[in-house]
PDB file of C-alpha atoms in Angstrom:
ATOM      1  CA  UNK H   3    -152.203   9.551 -75.178  1.00 48.00           C
ATOM      2  CA  UNK H   4    -152.168   8.466 -78.816  1.00 49.00           C
ATOM      3  CA  UNK H   5    -156.036   7.834 -78.401  1.00 52.00           C
ATOM      4  CA  UNK H   6    -156.731  10.852 -77.479  1.00 49.00           C
ATOM      5  CA  UNK H   7    -154.251  12.859 -80.011  1.00 49.00           C
ATOM      6  CA  UNK H   8    -156.851  10.954 -82.344  1.00 51.00           C
ATOM      7  CA  UNK H   9    -159.649  11.727 -80.898  1.00 50.00           C
ATOM      8  CA  UNK H  10    -158.470  15.730 -81.037  1.00 51.00           C
ATOM      9  CA  UNK H  11    -158.040  15.493 -84.689  1.00 52.00           C
ATOM     10  CA  UNK H  12    -161.312  13.731 -84.995  1.00 52.00           C
ATOM     11  CA  UNK H  13    -163.090  16.644 -83.682  1.00 58.00           C
ATOM     12  CA  UNK H  14    -161.707  19.161 -85.524  1.00 54.00           C
ATOM     13  CA  UNK H  15    -161.948  17.201 -89.161  1.00 55.00           C
ATOM     14  CA  UNK H  16    -165.384  17.024 -87.989  1.00 57.00           C
ATOM     15  CA  UNK H  17    -165.910  20.599 -87.452  1.00 55.00           C
ATOM     16  CA  UNK H  18    -164.464  21.356 -90.715  1.00 48.00           C
ATOM     17  CA  UNK H  19    -167.464  19.218 -92.550  1.00 51.00           C
ATOM     18  CA  UNK H  20    -170.449  20.663 -90.514  1.00 49.00           C
ATOM     19  CA  UNK H  21    -173.303  21.995 -92.755  1.00 52.00           C
ATOM     20  CA  UNK H  22    -172.630  25.692 -93.743  1.00 46.00           C
ATOM     21  CA  UNK H  23    -172.905  28.414 -93.180  1.00 44.00           C
ATOM     22  CA  UNK H  24    -170.708  27.593 -90.002  1.00 84.00           C
ATOM     23  CA  UNK H  25    -170.917  30.033 -87.139  1.00 93.00           C
ATOM     24  CA  UNK H  26    -170.634  28.750 -83.244  1.00 95.00           C
ATOM     25  CA  UNK H  27    -171.232  30.301 -79.977  1.00 96.00           C
ATOM     26  CA  UNK H  28    -168.194  29.375 -77.730  1.00 96.00           C
ATOM     27  CA  UNK H  29    -169.599  29.537 -74.037  1.00 96.00           C
ATOM     28  CA  UNK H  30    -166.989  28.880 -71.142  1.00 91.00           C
ATOM     29  CA  UNK H  31    -164.998  31.375 -68.372  1.00 89.00           C
ATOM     30  CA  UNK H  32    -163.155  33.371 -70.872  1.00 90.00           C
ATOM     31  CA  UNK H  33    -162.728  36.678 -70.287  1.00 86.00           C
ATOM     32  CA  UNK H  34    -163.300  36.759 -66.550  1.00 85.00           C
ATOM     33  CA  UNK H  35    -159.747  36.978 -65.058  1.00 79.00           C
ATOM     34  CA  UNK H  36    -158.570  33.306 -65.540  1.00 80.00           C
ATOM     35  CA  UNK H  37    -155.465  33.004 -67.455  1.00 82.00           C
ATOM     36  CA  UNK H  38    -155.840  29.188 -68.022  1.00 84.00           C
ATOM     37  CA  UNK H  39    -159.550  29.799 -69.120  1.00 88.00           C
ATOM     38  CA  UNK H  40    -158.345  32.866 -71.422  1.00 90.00           C
ATOM     39  CA  UNK H  41    -155.934  30.170 -72.773  1.00 89.00           C
ATOM     40  CA  UNK H  42    -158.127  27.385 -73.777  1.00 88.00           C
ATOM     41  CA  UNK H  43    -160.612  29.846 -75.221  1.00 91.00           C
ATOM     42  CA  UNK H  44    -157.998  31.344 -78.156  1.00 91.00           C
ATOM     43  CA  UNK H  45    -156.746  27.749 -78.167  1.00 88.00           C
ATOM     44  CA  UNK H  46    -160.294  26.598 -79.485  1.00 89.00           C
ATOM     45  CA  UNK H  47    -160.392  29.672 -81.995  1.00 92.00           C
ATOM     46  CA  UNK H  48    -157.418  28.760 -83.282  1.00 90.00           C
ATOM     47  CA  UNK H  49    -158.135  25.841 -84.417  1.00 86.00           C
ATOM     48  CA  UNK H  50    -161.451  26.079 -85.268  1.00 87.00           C
ATOM     49  CA  UNK H  51    -160.104  29.126 -87.577  1.00 89.00           C
ATOM     50  CA  UNK H  52    -156.988  26.840 -88.935  1.00 86.00           C
ATOM     51  CA  UNK H  53    -159.878  24.128 -89.760  1.00 81.00           C
ATOM     52  CA  UNK H  54    -161.456  26.837 -91.959  1.00 83.00           C
ATOM     53  CA  UNK H  55    -161.147  30.479 -92.260  1.00 85.00           C
ATOM     54  CA  UNK H  56    -164.341  31.384 -93.198  1.00 87.00           C
ATOM     55  CA  UNK H  57    -165.764  30.072 -89.624  1.00 91.00           C
ATOM     56  CA  UNK H  58    -167.510  32.312 -87.805  1.00 93.00           C
ATOM     57  CA  UNK H  59    -166.853  32.779 -83.701  1.00 96.00           C
ATOM     58  CA  UNK H  60    -169.074  34.390 -80.932  1.00 96.00           C
ATOM     59  CA  UNK H  61    -167.051  33.849 -77.624  1.00 96.00           C
ATOM     60  CA  UNK H  62    -168.787  34.988 -74.269  1.00 96.00           C
ATOM     61  CA  UNK H  63    -166.846  37.384 -72.306  1.00 94.00           C
ATOM     62  CA  UNK H  64    -167.286  38.895 -68.976  1.00 89.00           C
ATOM     63  CA  UNK H  65    -167.267  42.663 -71.059  1.00 88.00           C
ATOM     64  CA  UNK H  66    -166.627  43.274 -74.513  1.00 91.00           C
ATOM     65  CA  UNK H  67    -165.608  46.426 -74.069  1.00 88.00           C
ATOM     66  CA  UNK H  68    -162.446  45.481 -71.874  1.00 87.00           C
ATOM     67  CA  UNK H  69    -159.263  45.938 -73.774  1.00 79.00           C
ATOM     68  CA  UNK H  70    -157.208  43.403 -72.194  1.00 78.00           C
ATOM     69  CA  UNK H  71    -159.747  41.080 -73.874  1.00 82.00           C
ATOM     70  CA  UNK H  72    -158.195  40.114 -76.670  1.00 86.00           C
ATOM     71  CA  UNK H  73    -159.395  36.863 -78.569  1.00 93.00           C
ATOM     72  CA  UNK H  74    -158.605  37.240 -82.443  1.00 92.00           C
ATOM     73  CA  UNK H  75    -161.094  35.586 -84.694  1.00 93.00           C
ATOM     74  CA  UNK H  76    -163.989  35.996 -82.160  1.00 95.00           C
ATOM     75  CA  UNK H  77    -166.816  38.446 -81.930  1.00 95.00           C
ATOM     76  CA  UNK H  78    -167.272  38.871 -78.050  1.00 96.00           C
ATOM     77  CA  UNK H  79    -170.234  38.564 -76.537  1.00 96.00           C
ATOM     78  CA  UNK H  80    -171.338  40.237 -73.029  1.00 95.00           C
ATOM     79  CA  UNK H  81    -172.077  37.112 -70.849  1.00 94.00           C
ATOM     80  CA  UNK H  82    -174.152  38.894 -68.263  1.00 93.00           C
ATOM     81  CA  UNK H  83    -176.262  39.952 -70.595  1.00 96.00           C
ATOM     82  CA  UNK H  84    -179.295  37.797 -70.805  1.00 96.00           C
ATOM     83  CA  UNK H  85    -180.466  39.609 -74.441  1.00 97.00           C
ATOM     84  CA  UNK H  86    -176.823  39.216 -75.788  1.00 96.00           C
ATOM     85  CA  UNK H  87    -176.576  35.859 -74.979  1.00 97.00           C
ATOM     86  CA  UNK H  88    -180.371  34.806 -76.568  1.00 97.00           C
ATOM     87  CA  UNK H  89    -179.276  36.973 -79.672  1.00 97.00           C
ATOM     88  CA  UNK H  90    -176.108  35.034 -80.362  1.00 97.00           C
ATOM     89  CA  UNK H  91    -177.564  31.791 -79.726  1.00 97.00           C
ATOM     90  CA  UNK H  92    -180.314  32.006 -82.141  1.00 96.00           C
ATOM     91  CA  UNK H  93    -177.517  33.409 -84.571  1.00 95.00           C
ATOM     92  CA  UNK H  94    -175.560  30.348 -84.196  1.00 95.00           C
ATOM     93  CA  UNK H  95    -175.602  27.187 -85.698  1.00 94.00           C
ATOM     94  CA  UNK H  96    -174.157  25.675 -82.440  1.00 95.00           C
ATOM     95  CA  UNK H  97    -173.279  26.111 -78.950  1.00 96.00           C
ATOM     96  CA  UNK H  98    -170.115  25.207 -77.576  1.00 95.00           C
ATOM     97  CA  UNK H  99    -168.837  24.597 -74.086  1.00 95.00           C
ATOM     98  CA  UNK H 100    -165.011  24.328 -74.551  1.00 84.00           C
ATOM     99  CA  UNK H 101    -162.851  23.207 -71.513  1.00 76.00           C
ATOM    100  CA  UNK H 102    -162.988  23.889 -68.458  1.00 83.00           C
ATOM    101  CA  UNK H 103    -164.776  22.101 -65.571  1.00 90.00           C
ATOM    102  CA  UNK H 104    -168.048  24.180 -66.237  1.00 94.00           C
ATOM    103  CA  UNK H 105    -170.785  21.135 -65.520  1.00 96.00           C
ATOM    104  CA  UNK H 106    -169.870  21.665 -61.777  1.00 95.00           C
ATOM    105  CA  UNK H 107    -171.609  22.818 -58.649  1.00 95.00           C
ATOM    106  CA  UNK H 108    -168.588  22.521 -56.334  1.00 92.00           C
ATOM    107  CA  UNK H 109    -166.766  25.929 -57.106  1.00 88.00           C
ATOM    108  CA  UNK H 110    -167.574  29.411 -55.004  1.00 84.00           C
ATOM    109  CA  UNK H 111    -170.245  29.894 -57.013  1.00 85.00           C
ATOM    110  CA  UNK H 112    -171.856  26.354 -56.460  1.00 85.00           C
ATOM    111  CA  UNK H 113    -175.383  26.146 -58.728  1.00 94.00           C
ATOM    112  CA  UNK H 114    -175.179  29.571 -59.944  1.00 94.00           C
ATOM    113  CA  UNK H 115    -172.835  29.083 -62.427  1.00 93.00           C
ATOM    114  CA  UNK H 116    -173.950  25.326 -63.691  1.00 96.00           C
ATOM    115  CA  UNK H 117    -177.316  27.044 -63.758  1.00 96.00           C
ATOM    116  CA  UNK H 118    -175.749  29.449 -66.072  1.00 96.00           C
ATOM    117  CA  UNK H 119    -174.550  26.746 -68.343  1.00 96.00           C
ATOM    118  CA  UNK H 120    -177.735  24.769 -68.250  1.00 97.00           C
ATOM    119  CA  UNK H 121    -179.475  27.798 -69.235  1.00 97.00           C
ATOM    120  CA  UNK H 122    -177.383  27.764 -72.075  1.00 97.00           C
ATOM    121  CA  UNK H 123    -178.131  24.717 -73.123  1.00 97.00           C
ATOM    122  CA  UNK H 124    -181.424  24.991 -72.990  1.00 97.00           C
ATOM    123  CA  UNK H 125    -181.407  28.184 -74.916  1.00 97.00           C
ATOM    124  CA  UNK H 126    -179.854  26.130 -77.830  1.00 97.00           C
ATOM    125  CA  UNK H 127    -182.511  23.424 -77.827  1.00 96.00           C
ATOM    126  CA  UNK H 128    -184.975  25.839 -78.142  1.00 97.00           C
ATOM    127  CA  UNK H 129    -183.462  27.479 -80.754  1.00 97.00           C
ATOM    128  CA  UNK H 130    -182.885  23.886 -81.929  1.00 96.00           C
ATOM    129  CA  UNK H 131    -179.235  24.364 -82.086  1.00 96.00           C
ATOM    130  CA  UNK H 132    -176.676  21.036 -81.472  1.00 95.00           C
ATOM    131  CA  UNK H 133    -174.494  21.718 -78.262  1.00 95.00           C
ATOM    132  CA  UNK H 134    -171.342  20.248 -78.414  1.00 94.00           C
ATOM    133  CA  UNK H 135    -169.412  19.750 -75.255  1.00 95.00           C
ATOM    134  CA  UNK H 136    -165.694  19.531 -75.963  1.00 92.00           C
ATOM    135  CA  UNK H 137    -162.530  18.664 -73.687  1.00 91.00           C
ATOM    136  CA  UNK H 138    -165.018  19.139 -70.950  1.00 93.00           C
ATOM    137  CA  UNK H 139    -163.990  18.827 -67.161  1.00 93.00           C
ATOM    138  CA  UNK H 140    -167.593  17.101 -65.571  1.00 96.00           C
ATOM    139  CA  UNK H 141    -168.327  17.300 -62.271  1.00 95.00           C
ATOM    140  CA  UNK H 142    -168.102  17.069 -59.275  1.00 95.00           C
ATOM    141  CA  UNK H 143    -171.903  17.567 -58.787  1.00 97.00           C
ATOM    142  CA  UNK H 144    -173.615  17.735 -55.624  1.00 95.00           C
ATOM    143  CA  UNK H 145    -177.193  16.745 -55.038  1.00 96.00           C
ATOM    144  CA  UNK H 146    -179.601  14.471 -57.420  1.00 96.00           C
ATOM    145  CA  UNK H 147    -181.229  17.366 -59.315  1.00 97.00           C
ATOM    146  CA  UNK H 148    -178.081  18.322 -60.249  1.00 97.00           C
ATOM    147  CA  UNK H 149    -176.820  14.862 -61.370  1.00 98.00           C
ATOM    148  CA  UNK H 150    -180.076  14.864 -63.544  1.00 98.00           C
ATOM    149  CA  UNK H 151    -180.108  17.916 -65.224  1.00 97.00           C
ATOM    150  CA  UNK H 152    -176.183  17.342 -66.220  1.00 98.00           C
ATOM    151  CA  UNK H 153    -176.724  13.182 -67.307  1.00 98.00           C
ATOM    152  CA  UNK H 154    -179.948  14.813 -69.392  1.00 98.00           C
ATOM    153  CA  UNK H 155    -177.883  17.843 -70.771  1.00 98.00           C
ATOM    154  CA  UNK H 156    -174.687  15.132 -71.896  1.00 98.00           C
ATOM    155  CA  UNK H 157    -177.309  12.488 -73.250  1.00 98.00           C
ATOM    156  CA  UNK H 158    -178.402  15.278 -75.485  1.00 97.00           C
ATOM    157  CA  UNK H 159    -175.490  16.477 -76.372  1.00 96.00           C
ATOM    158  CA  UNK H 160    -174.826  16.198 -80.219  1.00 94.00           C
ATOM    159  CA  UNK H 161    -170.809  15.473 -79.375  1.00 94.00           C
ATOM    160  CA  UNK H 162    -169.627  14.799 -75.882  1.00 96.00           C
ATOM    161  CA  UNK H 163    -165.584  14.481 -75.582  1.00 94.00           C
ATOM    162  CA  UNK H 164    -164.244  14.653 -72.048  1.00 95.00           C
ATOM    163  CA  UNK H 165    -160.562  15.507 -70.902  1.00 92.00           C
ATOM    164  CA  UNK H 166    -160.372  12.822 -67.989  1.00 93.00           C
ATOM    165  CA  UNK H 167    -161.378   9.509 -66.794  1.00 94.00           C
ATOM    166  CA  UNK H 168    -163.181  10.911 -64.136  1.00 96.00           C
ATOM    167  CA  UNK H 169    -165.440  12.237 -66.179  1.00 96.00           C
ATOM    168  CA  UNK H 170    -165.800  10.037 -68.312  1.00 97.00           C
ATOM    169  CA  UNK H 171    -166.826   7.761 -65.459  1.00 97.00           C
ATOM    170  CA  UNK H 172    -169.172  10.108 -63.894  1.00 98.00           C
ATOM    171  CA  UNK H 173    -170.791  10.658 -67.674  1.00 98.00           C
ATOM    172  CA  UNK H 174    -171.522   7.130 -68.015  1.00 98.00           C
ATOM    173  CA  UNK H 175    -173.008   7.138 -64.537  1.00 98.00           C
ATOM    174  CA  UNK H 176    -175.435   9.912 -65.565  1.00 98.00           C
ATOM    175  CA  UNK H 177    -176.721   7.557 -68.438  1.00 98.00           C
ATOM    176  CA  UNK H 178    -174.482   8.355 -71.273  1.00 98.00           C
ATOM    177  CA  UNK H 179    -173.482   5.508 -73.512  1.00 97.00           C
ATOM    178  CA  UNK H 180    -169.761   4.958 -73.457  1.00 97.00           C
ATOM    179  CA  UNK H 181    -169.605   4.443 -77.099  1.00 96.00           C
ATOM    180  CA  UNK H 182    -170.702   8.235 -77.234  1.00 96.00           C
ATOM    181  CA  UNK H 183    -168.004   9.729 -75.095  1.00 96.00           C
ATOM    182  CA  UNK H 184    -164.801  10.462 -76.513  1.00 94.00           C
ATOM    183  CA  UNK H 185    -161.599  11.126 -74.795  1.00 91.00           C
ATOM    184  CA  UNK H 186    -159.429  14.495 -75.714  1.00 85.00           C
ATOM    185  CA  UNK H 187    -156.672  16.646 -74.174  1.00 74.00           C
ATOM    186  CA  UNK H 188    -157.646  19.898 -72.681  1.00 62.00           C
ATOM    187  CA  UNK H 189    -156.695  22.316 -75.705  1.00 58.00           C
ATOM    188  CA  UNK H 190    -154.624  24.422 -73.386  1.00 52.00           C
ATOM    189  CA  UNK H 191    -151.737  21.045 -73.626  1.00 47.00           C
ATOM    190  CA  UNK H 192    -151.626  22.022 -77.279  1.00 48.00           C
ATOM    191  CA  UNK H 193    -150.347  25.709 -76.855  1.00 48.00           C
ATOM    192  CA  UNK H 194    -146.555  26.692 -78.063  1.00 48.00           C
ATOM    193  CA  UNK H 195    -144.332  27.635 -75.100  1.00 48.00           C
ATOM    194  CA  UNK H 196    -144.042  31.644 -75.051  1.00 47.00           C
ATOM    195  CA  UNK H 197    -141.426  33.383 -75.763  1.00 47.00           C
ATOM    196  CA  UNK H 198    -138.919  35.304 -73.134  1.00 55.00           C
ATOM    197  CA  UNK H 199    -139.958  38.415 -74.364  1.00 57.00           C
ATOM    198  CA  UNK H 200    -143.515  37.584 -73.628  1.00 45.00           C
ATOM    199  CA  UNK H 201    -142.900  35.953 -70.382  1.00 47.00           C
ATOM    200  CA  UNK H 202    -140.917  39.292 -69.378  1.00 53.00           C
ATOM    201  CA  UNK H 203    -144.413  41.435 -70.604  1.00 46.00           C
ATOM    202  CA  UNK H 204    -146.211  39.538 -68.676  1.00 44.00           C
ATOM    203  CA  UNK H 205    -144.418  39.480 -65.164  1.00 50.00           C
ATOM    204  CA  UNK H 206    -144.165  43.292 -65.624  1.00 55.00           C
TER     205      UNK H 206
END
């Protein structure tokens, strides 16, 4: 736990000293009706803003116009619009895949979800933008092609931290040098407990 805490602190100190202007595109499953993924996105944004309030952040969501999508400090980008995504990647300084199990193909969405996130990393490389994977859950992966593509993406990442031992072992099996893999707790674990009033409002 102490080691993961030190790595987590290192991530955000490193973010603080990246070259300016500091414009990030965060891609994940935020805004798609999953409270856990929404919490991860909010915590990532809050941490990055805490290191430097001038940091500019774009976040991919299912519907930017949905009033329930409240992510303070971030500009919302339609994750379903190829043109919006291309513009967002091009205008960013880096692509950040944050939290959750994004690089896997064993969910109900199968290879479609994996292809989506791999396509974003391909766009980032096309525009010469570094790719960061922060507190990533990697796998499960089915099929040689999926393992090859994910391994290639991980090896090319500018920074890679994983949230659990299984993800670290899988990354190593895919050819990532162990020294390049950091351990970091899932961002949602650092959320402060909700107030009783907030809990009541949610239940209502």
